[in-house]
mmCIF file with all atom_site columns, C-alpha atoms in Angstrom:
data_model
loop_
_atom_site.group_PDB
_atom_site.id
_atom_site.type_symbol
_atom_site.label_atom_id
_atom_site.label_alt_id
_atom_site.label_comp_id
_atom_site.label_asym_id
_atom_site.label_entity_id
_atom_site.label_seq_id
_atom_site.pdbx_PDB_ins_code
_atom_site.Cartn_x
_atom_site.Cartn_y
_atom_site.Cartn_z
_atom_site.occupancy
_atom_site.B_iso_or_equiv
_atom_site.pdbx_formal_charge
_atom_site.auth_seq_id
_atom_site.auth_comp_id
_atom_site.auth_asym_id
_atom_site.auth_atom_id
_atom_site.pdbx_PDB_model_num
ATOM 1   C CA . UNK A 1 1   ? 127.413 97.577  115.042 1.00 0.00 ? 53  UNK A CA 1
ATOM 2   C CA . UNK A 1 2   ? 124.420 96.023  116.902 1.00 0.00 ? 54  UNK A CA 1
ATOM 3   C CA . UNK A 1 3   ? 124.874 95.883  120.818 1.00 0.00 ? 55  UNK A CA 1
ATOM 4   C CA . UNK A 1 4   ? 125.782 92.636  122.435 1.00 0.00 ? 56  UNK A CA 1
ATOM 5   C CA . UNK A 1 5   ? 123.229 91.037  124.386 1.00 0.00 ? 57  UNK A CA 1
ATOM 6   C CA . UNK A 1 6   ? 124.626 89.406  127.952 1.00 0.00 ? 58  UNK A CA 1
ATOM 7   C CA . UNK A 1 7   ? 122.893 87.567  129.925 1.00 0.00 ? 59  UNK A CA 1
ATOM 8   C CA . UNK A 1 8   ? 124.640 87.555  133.863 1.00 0.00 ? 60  UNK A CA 1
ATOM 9   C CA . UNK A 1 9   ? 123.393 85.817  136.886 1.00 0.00 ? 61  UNK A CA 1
ATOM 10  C CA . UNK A 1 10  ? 121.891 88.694  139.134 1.00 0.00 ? 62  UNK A CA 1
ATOM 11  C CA . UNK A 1 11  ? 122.672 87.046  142.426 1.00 0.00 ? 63  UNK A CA 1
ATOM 12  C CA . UNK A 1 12  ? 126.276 85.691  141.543 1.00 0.00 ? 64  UNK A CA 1
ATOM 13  C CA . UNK A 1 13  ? 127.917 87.338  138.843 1.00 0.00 ? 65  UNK A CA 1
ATOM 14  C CA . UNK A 1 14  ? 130.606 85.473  136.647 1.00 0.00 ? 66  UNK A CA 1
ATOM 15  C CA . UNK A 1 15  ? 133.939 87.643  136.819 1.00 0.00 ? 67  UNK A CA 1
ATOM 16  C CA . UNK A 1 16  ? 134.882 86.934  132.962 1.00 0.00 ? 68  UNK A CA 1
ATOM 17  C CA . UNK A 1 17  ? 131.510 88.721  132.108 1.00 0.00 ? 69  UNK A CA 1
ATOM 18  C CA . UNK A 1 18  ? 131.236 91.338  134.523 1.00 0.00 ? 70  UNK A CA 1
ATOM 19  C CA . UNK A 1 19  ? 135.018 92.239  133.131 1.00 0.00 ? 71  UNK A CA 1
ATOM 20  C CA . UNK A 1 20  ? 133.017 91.648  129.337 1.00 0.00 ? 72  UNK A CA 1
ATOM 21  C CA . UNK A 1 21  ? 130.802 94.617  130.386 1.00 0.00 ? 73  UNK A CA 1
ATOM 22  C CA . UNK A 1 22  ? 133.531 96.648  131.875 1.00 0.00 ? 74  UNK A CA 1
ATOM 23  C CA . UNK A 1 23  ? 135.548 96.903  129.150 1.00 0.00 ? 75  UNK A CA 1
ATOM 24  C CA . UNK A 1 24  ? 133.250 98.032  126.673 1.00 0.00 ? 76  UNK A CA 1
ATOM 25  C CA . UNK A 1 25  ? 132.659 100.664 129.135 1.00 0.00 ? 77  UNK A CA 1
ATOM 26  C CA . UNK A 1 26  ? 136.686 101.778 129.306 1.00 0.00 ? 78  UNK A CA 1
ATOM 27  C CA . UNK A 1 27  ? 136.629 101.752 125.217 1.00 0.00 ? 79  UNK A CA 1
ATOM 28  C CA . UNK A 1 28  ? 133.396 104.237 125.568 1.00 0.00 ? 80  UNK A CA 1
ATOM 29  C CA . UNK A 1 29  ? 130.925 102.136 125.297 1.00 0.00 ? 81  UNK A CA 1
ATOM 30  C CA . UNK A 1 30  ? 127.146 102.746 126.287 1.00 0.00 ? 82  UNK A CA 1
ATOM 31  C CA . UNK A 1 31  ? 125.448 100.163 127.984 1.00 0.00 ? 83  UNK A CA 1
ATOM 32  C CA . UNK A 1 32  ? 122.413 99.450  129.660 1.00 0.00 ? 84  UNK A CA 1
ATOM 33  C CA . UNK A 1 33  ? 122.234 97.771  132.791 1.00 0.00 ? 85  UNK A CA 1
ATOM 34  C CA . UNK A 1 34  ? 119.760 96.159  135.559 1.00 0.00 ? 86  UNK A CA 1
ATOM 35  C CA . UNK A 1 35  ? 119.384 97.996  138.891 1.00 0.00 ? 87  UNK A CA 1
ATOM 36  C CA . UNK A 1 36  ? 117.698 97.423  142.298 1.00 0.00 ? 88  UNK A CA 1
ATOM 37  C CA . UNK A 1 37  ? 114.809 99.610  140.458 1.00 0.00 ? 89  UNK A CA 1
ATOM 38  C CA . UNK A 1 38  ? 114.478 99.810  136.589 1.00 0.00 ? 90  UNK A CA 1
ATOM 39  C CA . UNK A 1 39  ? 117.321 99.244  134.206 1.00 0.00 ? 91  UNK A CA 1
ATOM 40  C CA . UNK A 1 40  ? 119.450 102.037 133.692 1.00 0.00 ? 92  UNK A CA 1
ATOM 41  C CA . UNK A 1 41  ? 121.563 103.234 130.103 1.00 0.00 ? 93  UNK A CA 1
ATOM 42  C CA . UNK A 1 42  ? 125.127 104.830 131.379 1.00 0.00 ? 94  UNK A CA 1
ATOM 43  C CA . UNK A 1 43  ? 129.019 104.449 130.838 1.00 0.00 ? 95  UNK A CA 1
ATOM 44  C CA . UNK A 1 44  ? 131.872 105.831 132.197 1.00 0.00 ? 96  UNK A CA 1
ATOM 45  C CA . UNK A 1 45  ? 131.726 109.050 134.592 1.00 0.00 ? 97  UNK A CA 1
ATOM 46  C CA . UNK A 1 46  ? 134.979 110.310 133.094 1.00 0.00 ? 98  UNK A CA 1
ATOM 47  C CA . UNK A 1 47  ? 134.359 109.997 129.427 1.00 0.00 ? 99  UNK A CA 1
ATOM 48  C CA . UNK A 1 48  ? 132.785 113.080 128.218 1.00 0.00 ? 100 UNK A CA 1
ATOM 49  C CA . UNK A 1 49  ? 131.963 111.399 124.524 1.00 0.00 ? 101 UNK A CA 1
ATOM 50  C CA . UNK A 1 50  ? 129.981 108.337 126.412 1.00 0.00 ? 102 UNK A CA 1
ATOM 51  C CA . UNK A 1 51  ? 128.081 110.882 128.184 1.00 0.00 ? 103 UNK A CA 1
ATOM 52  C CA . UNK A 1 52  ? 127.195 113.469 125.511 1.00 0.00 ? 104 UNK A CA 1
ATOM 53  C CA . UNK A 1 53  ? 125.949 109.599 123.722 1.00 0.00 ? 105 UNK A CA 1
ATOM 54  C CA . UNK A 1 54  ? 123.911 109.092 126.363 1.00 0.00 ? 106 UNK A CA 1
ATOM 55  C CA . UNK A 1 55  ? 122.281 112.300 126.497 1.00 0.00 ? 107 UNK A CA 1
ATOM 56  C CA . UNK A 1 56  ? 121.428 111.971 122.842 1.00 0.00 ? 108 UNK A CA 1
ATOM 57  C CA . UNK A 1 57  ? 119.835 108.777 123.415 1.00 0.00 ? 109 UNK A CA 1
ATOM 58  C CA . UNK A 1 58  ? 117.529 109.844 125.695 1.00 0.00 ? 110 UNK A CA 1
ATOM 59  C CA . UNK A 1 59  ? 117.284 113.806 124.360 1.00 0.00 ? 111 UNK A CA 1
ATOM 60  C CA . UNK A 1 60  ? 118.744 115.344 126.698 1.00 0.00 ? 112 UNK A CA 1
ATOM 61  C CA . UNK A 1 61  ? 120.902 118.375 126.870 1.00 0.00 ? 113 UNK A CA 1
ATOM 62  C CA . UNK A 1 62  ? 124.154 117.848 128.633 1.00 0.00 ? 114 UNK A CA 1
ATOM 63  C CA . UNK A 1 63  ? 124.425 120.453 130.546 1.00 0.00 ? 115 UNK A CA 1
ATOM 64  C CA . UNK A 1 64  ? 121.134 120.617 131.915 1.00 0.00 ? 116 UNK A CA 1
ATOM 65  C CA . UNK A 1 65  ? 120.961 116.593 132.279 1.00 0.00 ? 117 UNK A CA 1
ATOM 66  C CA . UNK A 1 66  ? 119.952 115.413 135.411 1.00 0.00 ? 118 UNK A CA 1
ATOM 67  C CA . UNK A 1 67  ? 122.069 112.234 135.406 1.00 0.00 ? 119 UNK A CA 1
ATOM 68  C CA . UNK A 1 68  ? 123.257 110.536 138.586 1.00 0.00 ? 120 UNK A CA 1
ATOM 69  C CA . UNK A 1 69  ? 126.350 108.805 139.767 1.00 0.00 ? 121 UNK A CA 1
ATOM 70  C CA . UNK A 1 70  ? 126.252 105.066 140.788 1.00 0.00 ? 122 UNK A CA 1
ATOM 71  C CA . UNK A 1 71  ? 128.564 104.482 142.906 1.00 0.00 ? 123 UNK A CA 1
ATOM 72  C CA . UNK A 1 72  ? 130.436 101.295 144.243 1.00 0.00 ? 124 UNK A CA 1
ATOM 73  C CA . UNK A 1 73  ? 129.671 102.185 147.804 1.00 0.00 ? 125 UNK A CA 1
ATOM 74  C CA . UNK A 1 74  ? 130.107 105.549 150.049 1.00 0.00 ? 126 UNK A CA 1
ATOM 75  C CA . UNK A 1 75  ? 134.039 105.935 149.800 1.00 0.00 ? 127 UNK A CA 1
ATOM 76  C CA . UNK A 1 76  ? 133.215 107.628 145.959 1.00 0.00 ? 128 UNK A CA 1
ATOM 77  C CA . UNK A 1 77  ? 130.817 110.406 147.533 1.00 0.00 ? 129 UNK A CA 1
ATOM 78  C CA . UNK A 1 78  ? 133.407 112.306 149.023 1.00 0.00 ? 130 UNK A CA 1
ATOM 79  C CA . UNK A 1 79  ? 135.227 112.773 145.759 1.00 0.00 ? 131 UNK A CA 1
ATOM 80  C CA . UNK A 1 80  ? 132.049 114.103 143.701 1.00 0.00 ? 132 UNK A CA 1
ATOM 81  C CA . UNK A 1 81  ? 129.975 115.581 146.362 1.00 0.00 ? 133 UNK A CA 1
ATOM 82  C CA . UNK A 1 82  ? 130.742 118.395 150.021 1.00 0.00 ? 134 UNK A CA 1
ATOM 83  C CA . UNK A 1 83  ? 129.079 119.153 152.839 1.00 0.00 ? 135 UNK A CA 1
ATOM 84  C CA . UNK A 1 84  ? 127.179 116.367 154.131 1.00 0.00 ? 136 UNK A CA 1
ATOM 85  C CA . UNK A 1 85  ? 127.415 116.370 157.301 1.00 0.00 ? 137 UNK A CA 1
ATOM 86  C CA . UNK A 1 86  ? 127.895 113.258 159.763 1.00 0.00 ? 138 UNK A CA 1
ATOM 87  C CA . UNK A 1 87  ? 123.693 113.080 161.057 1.00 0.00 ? 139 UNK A CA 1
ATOM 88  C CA . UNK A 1 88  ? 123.452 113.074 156.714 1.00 0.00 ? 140 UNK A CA 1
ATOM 89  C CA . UNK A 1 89  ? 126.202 110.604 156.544 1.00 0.00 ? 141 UNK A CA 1
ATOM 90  C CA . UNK A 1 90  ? 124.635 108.097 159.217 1.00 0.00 ? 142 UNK A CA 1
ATOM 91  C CA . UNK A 1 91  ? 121.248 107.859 157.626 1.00 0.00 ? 143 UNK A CA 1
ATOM 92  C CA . UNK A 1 92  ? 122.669 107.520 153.983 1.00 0.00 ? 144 UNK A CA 1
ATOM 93  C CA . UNK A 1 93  ? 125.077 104.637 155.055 1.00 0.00 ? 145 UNK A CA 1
ATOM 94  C CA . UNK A 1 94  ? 122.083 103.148 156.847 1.00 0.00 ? 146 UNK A CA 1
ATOM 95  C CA . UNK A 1 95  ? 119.937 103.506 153.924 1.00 0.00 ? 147 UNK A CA 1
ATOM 96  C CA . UNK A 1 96  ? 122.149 102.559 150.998 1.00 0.00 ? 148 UNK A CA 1
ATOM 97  C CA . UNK A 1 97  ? 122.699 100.215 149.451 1.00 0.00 ? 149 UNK A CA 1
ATOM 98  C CA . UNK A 1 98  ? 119.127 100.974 148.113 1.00 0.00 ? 150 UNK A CA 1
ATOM 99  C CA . UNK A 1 99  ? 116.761 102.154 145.781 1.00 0.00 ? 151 UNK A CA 1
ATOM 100 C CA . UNK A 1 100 ? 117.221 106.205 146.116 1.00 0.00 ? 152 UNK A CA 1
ATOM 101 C CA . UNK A 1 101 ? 119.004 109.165 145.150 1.00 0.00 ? 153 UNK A CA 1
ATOM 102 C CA . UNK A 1 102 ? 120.392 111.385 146.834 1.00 0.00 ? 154 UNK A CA 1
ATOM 103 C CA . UNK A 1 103 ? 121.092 114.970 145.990 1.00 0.00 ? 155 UNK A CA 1
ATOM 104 C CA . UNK A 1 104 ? 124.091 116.843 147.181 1.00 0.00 ? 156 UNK A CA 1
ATOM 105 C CA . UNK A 1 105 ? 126.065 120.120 146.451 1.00 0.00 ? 157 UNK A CA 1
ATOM 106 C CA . UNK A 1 106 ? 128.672 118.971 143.565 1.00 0.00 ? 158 UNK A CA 1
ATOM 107 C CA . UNK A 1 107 ? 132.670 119.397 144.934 1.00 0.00 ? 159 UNK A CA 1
ATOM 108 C CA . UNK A 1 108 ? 134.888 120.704 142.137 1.00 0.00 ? 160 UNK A CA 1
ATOM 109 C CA . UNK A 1 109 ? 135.130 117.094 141.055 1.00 0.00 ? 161 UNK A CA 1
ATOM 110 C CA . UNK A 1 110 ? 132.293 116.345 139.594 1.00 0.00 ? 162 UNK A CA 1
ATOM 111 C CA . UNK A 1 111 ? 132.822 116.273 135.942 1.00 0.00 ? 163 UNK A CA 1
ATOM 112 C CA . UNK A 1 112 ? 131.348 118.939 133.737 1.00 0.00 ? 164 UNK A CA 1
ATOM 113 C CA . UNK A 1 113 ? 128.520 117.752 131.330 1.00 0.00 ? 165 UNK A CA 1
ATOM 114 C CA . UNK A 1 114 ? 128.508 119.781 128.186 1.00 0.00 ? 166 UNK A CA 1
ATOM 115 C CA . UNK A 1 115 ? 131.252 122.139 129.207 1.00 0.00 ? 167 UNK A CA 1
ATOM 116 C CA . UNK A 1 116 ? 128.782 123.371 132.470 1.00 0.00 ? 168 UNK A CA 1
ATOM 117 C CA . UNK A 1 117 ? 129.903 123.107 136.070 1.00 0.00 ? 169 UNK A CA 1
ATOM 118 C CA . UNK A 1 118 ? 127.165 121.358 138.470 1.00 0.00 ? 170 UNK A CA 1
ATOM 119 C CA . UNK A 1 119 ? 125.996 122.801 141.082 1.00 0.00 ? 171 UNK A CA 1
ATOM 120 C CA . UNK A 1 120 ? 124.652 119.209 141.968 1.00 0.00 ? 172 UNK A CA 1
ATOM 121 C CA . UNK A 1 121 ? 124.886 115.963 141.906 1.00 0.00 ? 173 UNK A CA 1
ATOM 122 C CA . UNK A 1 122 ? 122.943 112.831 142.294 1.00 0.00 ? 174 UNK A CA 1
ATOM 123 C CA . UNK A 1 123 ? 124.460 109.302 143.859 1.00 0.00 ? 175 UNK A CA 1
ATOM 124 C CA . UNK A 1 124 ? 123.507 105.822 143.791 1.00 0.00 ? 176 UNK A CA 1
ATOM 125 C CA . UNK A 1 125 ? 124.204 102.753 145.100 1.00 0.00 ? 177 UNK A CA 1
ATOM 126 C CA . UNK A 1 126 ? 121.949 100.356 143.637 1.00 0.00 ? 178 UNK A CA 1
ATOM 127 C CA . UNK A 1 127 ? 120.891 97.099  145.483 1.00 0.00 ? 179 UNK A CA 1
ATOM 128 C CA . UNK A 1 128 ? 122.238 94.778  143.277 1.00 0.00 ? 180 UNK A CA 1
ATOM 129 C CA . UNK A 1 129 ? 125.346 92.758  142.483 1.00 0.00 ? 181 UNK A CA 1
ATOM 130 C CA . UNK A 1 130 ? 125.629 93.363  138.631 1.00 0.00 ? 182 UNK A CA 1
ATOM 131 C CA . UNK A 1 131 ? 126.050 97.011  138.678 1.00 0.00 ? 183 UNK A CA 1
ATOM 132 C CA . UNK A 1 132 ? 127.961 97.221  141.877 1.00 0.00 ? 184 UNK A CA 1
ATOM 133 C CA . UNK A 1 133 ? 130.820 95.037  140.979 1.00 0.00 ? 185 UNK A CA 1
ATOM 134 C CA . UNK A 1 134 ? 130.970 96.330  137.511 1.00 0.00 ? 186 UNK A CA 1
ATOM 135 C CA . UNK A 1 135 ? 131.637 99.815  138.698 1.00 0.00 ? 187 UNK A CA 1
ATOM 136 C CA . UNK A 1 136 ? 133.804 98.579  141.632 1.00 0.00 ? 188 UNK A CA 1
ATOM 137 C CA . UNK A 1 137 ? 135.885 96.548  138.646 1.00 0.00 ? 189 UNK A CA 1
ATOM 138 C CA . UNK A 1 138 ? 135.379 99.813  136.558 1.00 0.00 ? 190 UNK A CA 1
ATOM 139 C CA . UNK A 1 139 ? 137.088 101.773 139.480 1.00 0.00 ? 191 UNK A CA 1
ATOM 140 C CA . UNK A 1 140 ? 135.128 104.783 138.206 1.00 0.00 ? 192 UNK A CA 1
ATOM 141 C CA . UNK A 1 141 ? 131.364 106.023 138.797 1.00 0.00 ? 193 UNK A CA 1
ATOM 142 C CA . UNK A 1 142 ? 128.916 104.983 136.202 1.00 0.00 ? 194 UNK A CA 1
ATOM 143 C CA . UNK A 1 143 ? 126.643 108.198 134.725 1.00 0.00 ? 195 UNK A CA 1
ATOM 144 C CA . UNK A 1 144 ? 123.055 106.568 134.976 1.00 0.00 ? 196 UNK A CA 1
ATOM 145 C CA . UNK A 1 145 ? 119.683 107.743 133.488 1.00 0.00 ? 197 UNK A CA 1
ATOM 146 C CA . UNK A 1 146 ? 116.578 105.575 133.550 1.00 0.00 ? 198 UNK A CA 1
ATOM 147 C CA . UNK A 1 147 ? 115.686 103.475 130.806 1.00 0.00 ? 199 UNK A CA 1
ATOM 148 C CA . UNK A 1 148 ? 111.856 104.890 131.222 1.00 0.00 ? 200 UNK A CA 1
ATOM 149 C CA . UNK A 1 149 ? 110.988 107.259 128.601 1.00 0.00 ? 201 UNK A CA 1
ATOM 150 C CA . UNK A 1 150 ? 107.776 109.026 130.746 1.00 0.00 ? 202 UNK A CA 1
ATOM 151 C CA . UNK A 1 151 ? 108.068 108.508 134.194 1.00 0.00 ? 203 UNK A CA 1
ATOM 152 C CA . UNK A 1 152 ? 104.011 108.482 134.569 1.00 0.00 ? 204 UNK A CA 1
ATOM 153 C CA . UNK A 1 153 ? 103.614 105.686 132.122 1.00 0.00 ? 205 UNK A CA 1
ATOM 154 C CA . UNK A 1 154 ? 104.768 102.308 132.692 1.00 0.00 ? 206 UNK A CA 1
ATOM 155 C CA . UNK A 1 155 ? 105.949 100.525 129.037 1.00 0.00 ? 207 UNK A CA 1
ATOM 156 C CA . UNK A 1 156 ? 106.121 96.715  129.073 1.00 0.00 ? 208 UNK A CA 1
ATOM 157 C CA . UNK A 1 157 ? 109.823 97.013  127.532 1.00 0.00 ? 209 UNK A CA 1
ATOM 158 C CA . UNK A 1 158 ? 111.342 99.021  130.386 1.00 0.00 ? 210 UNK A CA 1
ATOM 159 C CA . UNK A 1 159 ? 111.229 95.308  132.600 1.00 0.00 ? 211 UNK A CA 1
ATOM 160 C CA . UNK A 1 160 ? 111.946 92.892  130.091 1.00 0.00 ? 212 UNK A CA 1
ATOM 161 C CA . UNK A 1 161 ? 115.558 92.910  129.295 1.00 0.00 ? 213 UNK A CA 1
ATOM 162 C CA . UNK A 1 162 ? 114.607 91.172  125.855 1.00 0.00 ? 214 UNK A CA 1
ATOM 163 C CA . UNK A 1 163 ? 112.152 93.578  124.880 1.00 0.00 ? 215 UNK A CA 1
ATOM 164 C CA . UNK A 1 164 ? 114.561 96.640  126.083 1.00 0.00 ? 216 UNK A CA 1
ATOM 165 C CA . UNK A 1 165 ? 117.472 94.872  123.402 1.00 0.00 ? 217 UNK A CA 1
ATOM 166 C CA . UNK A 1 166 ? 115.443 94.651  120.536 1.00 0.00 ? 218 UNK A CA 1
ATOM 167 C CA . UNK A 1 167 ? 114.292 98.621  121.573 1.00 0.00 ? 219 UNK A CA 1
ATOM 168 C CA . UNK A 1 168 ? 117.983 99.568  121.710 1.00 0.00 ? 220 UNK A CA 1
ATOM 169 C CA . UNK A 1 169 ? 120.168 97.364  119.811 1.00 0.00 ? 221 UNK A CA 1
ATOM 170 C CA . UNK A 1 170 ? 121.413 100.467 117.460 1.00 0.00 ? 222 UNK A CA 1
ATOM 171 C CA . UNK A 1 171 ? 121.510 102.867 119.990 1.00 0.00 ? 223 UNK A CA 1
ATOM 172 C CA . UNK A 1 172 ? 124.019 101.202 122.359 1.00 0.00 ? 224 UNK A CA 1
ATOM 173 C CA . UNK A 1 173 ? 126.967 98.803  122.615 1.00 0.00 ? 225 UNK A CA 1
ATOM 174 C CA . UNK A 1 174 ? 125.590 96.278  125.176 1.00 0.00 ? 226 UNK A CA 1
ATOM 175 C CA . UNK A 1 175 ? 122.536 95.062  127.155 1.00 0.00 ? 227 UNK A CA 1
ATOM 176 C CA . UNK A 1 176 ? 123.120 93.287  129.839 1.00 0.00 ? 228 UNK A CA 1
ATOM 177 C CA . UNK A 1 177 ? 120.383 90.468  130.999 1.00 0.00 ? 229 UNK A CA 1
ATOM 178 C CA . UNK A 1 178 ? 120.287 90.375  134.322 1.00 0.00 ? 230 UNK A CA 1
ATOM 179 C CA . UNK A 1 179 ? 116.496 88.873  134.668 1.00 0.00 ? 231 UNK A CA 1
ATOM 180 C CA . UNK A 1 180 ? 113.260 91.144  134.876 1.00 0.00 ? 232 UNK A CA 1
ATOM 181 C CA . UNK A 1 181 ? 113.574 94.585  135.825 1.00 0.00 ? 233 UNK A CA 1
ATOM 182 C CA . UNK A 1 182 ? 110.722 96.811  137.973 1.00 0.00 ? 234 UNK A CA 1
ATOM 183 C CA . UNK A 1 183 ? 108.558 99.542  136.927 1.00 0.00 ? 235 UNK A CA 1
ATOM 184 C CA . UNK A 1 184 ? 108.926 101.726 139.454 1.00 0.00 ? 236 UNK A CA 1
ATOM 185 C CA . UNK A 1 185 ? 112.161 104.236 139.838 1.00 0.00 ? 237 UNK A CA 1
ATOM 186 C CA . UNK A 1 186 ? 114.557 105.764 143.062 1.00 0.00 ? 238 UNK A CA 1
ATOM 187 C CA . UNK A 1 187 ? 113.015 107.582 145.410 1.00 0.00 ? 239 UNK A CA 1
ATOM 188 C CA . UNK A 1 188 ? 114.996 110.905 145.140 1.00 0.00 ? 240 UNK A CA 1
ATOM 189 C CA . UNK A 1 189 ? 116.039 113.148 148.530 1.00 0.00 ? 241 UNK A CA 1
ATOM 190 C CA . UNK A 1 190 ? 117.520 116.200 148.060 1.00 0.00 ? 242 UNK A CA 1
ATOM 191 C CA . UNK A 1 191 ? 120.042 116.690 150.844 1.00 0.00 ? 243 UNK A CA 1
ATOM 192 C CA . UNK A 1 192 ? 121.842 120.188 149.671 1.00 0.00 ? 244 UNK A CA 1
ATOM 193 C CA . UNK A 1 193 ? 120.206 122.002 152.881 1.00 0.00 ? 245 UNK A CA 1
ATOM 194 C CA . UNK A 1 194 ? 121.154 119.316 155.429 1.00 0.00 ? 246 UNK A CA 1
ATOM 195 C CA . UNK A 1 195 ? 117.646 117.832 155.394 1.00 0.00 ? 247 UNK A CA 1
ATOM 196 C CA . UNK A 1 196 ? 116.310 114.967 153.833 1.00 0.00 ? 248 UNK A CA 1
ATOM 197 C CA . UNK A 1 197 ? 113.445 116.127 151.556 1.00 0.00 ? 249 UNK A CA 1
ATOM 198 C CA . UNK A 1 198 ? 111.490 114.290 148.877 1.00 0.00 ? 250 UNK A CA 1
ATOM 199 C CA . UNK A 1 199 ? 111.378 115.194 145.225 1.00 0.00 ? 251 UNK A CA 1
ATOM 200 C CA . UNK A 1 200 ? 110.283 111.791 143.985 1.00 0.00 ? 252 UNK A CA 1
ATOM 201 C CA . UNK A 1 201 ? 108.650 109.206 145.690 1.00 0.00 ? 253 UNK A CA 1
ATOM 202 C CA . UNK A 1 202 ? 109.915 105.781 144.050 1.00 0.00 ? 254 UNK A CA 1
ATOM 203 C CA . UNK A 1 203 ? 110.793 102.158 145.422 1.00 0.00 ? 255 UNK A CA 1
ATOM 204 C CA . UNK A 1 204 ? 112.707 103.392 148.667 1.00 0.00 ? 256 UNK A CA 1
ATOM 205 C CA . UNK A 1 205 ? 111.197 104.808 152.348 1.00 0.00 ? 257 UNK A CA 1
ATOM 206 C CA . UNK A 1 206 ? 113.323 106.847 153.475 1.00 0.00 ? 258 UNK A CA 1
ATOM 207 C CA . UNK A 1 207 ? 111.514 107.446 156.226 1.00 0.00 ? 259 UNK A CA 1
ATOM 208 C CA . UNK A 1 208 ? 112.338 104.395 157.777 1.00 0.00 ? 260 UNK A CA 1
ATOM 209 C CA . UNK A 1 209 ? 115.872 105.596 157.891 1.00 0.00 ? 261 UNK A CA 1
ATOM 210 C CA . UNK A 1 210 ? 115.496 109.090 159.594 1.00 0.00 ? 262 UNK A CA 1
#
């Protein structure tokens, strides 16, 4: 079946539709979804069939995916990543929520794309109310990958939620509106070796932070 296209206020959510979203996400449902950066395609961190649908919609291998976690807010880290320390802790609480990734050593948690444990894993917490309260109402992590195809080109689609539904529509099971997206993705920090260093510059500073 075609996705559903749902259109939710980005600054004050309606309940009934952020519970819509969520539960097409609890029957395994792929979705894509605005963040404080570009709009994201993800589902549920603990269903292994979302994820491997994911993966095929952007052609990606599972196991070598480098999908992220967003997260509700920092009390899910501690269950998917270990050893951040507290100077790590301080400036990610300072710095999130925001637009960047951050990279840390996976704990045995962290679920197992395609079969493979990682030896890493990525967390967000987006700046924005739509994706936050659907994972909070989720009560699970939501796997994310960027809509964005090439990360050095910059497609009309990826920012108009229209555009992006009529580009997916057969692929997943619902796009939600929530108004224009950016063009330009997380800043990503790799924090396995207790430092804060920069794979990808994107929308976030985190120098301000440090």
């Amino acid at each position: 079946m075609p996705a559903t296209l749902l259109r939710i206020h980005p600054e004050n959510p309606p309940q009934s539709r952020i519970q819509q979203a969520v539960e097409v996400l609890r029957k395994g449902g792929v979705i894509i979804y605005p963040t404080d950066t570009v709009y994201g395609i993800g589902c549920d961190v603990t269903n292994a069939k979302a994820v491997d649908k994911v993966c095929r919609i952007k052609k990606l291998f599972p196991d070598k995916a480098n999908l992220s976690f967003i997260c509700h807010d920092l009390s899910h880290i501690s269950d998917y990543a270990h050893g951040i320390t507290t100077s790590t802790y301080k400036v990610i609480k300072k710095a999130l929520p925001g637009p960047f990734t951050f990279i840390f050593e996976a704990s045995s948690n962290a679920p197992r794309f395609g079969g493979t444990k990682r030896k890493t894993v990525g967390i967000r917490v987006p700046d924005n109310q739509i994706i936050l309260q659907l994972v909070k109402e989720l009560g699970n992590p939501i796997v994310s990958t960027s809509v964005r195809e090439d990360e050095n080109t910059i497609d009309e689609y990826v920012t108009d939620p229209d555009l992006i539904f009529e580009k997916y529509r057969l692929l997943v099971d619902l796009v939600i509106d929530g108004g224009f997206g950016g063009n330009v993705p997380s800043t990503i920090i790799d924090c396995t070796n207790d430092d804060f260093e920069l794979i990808r510059q994107g929308a976030g500073d985190i120098e301000q932070y440090l």
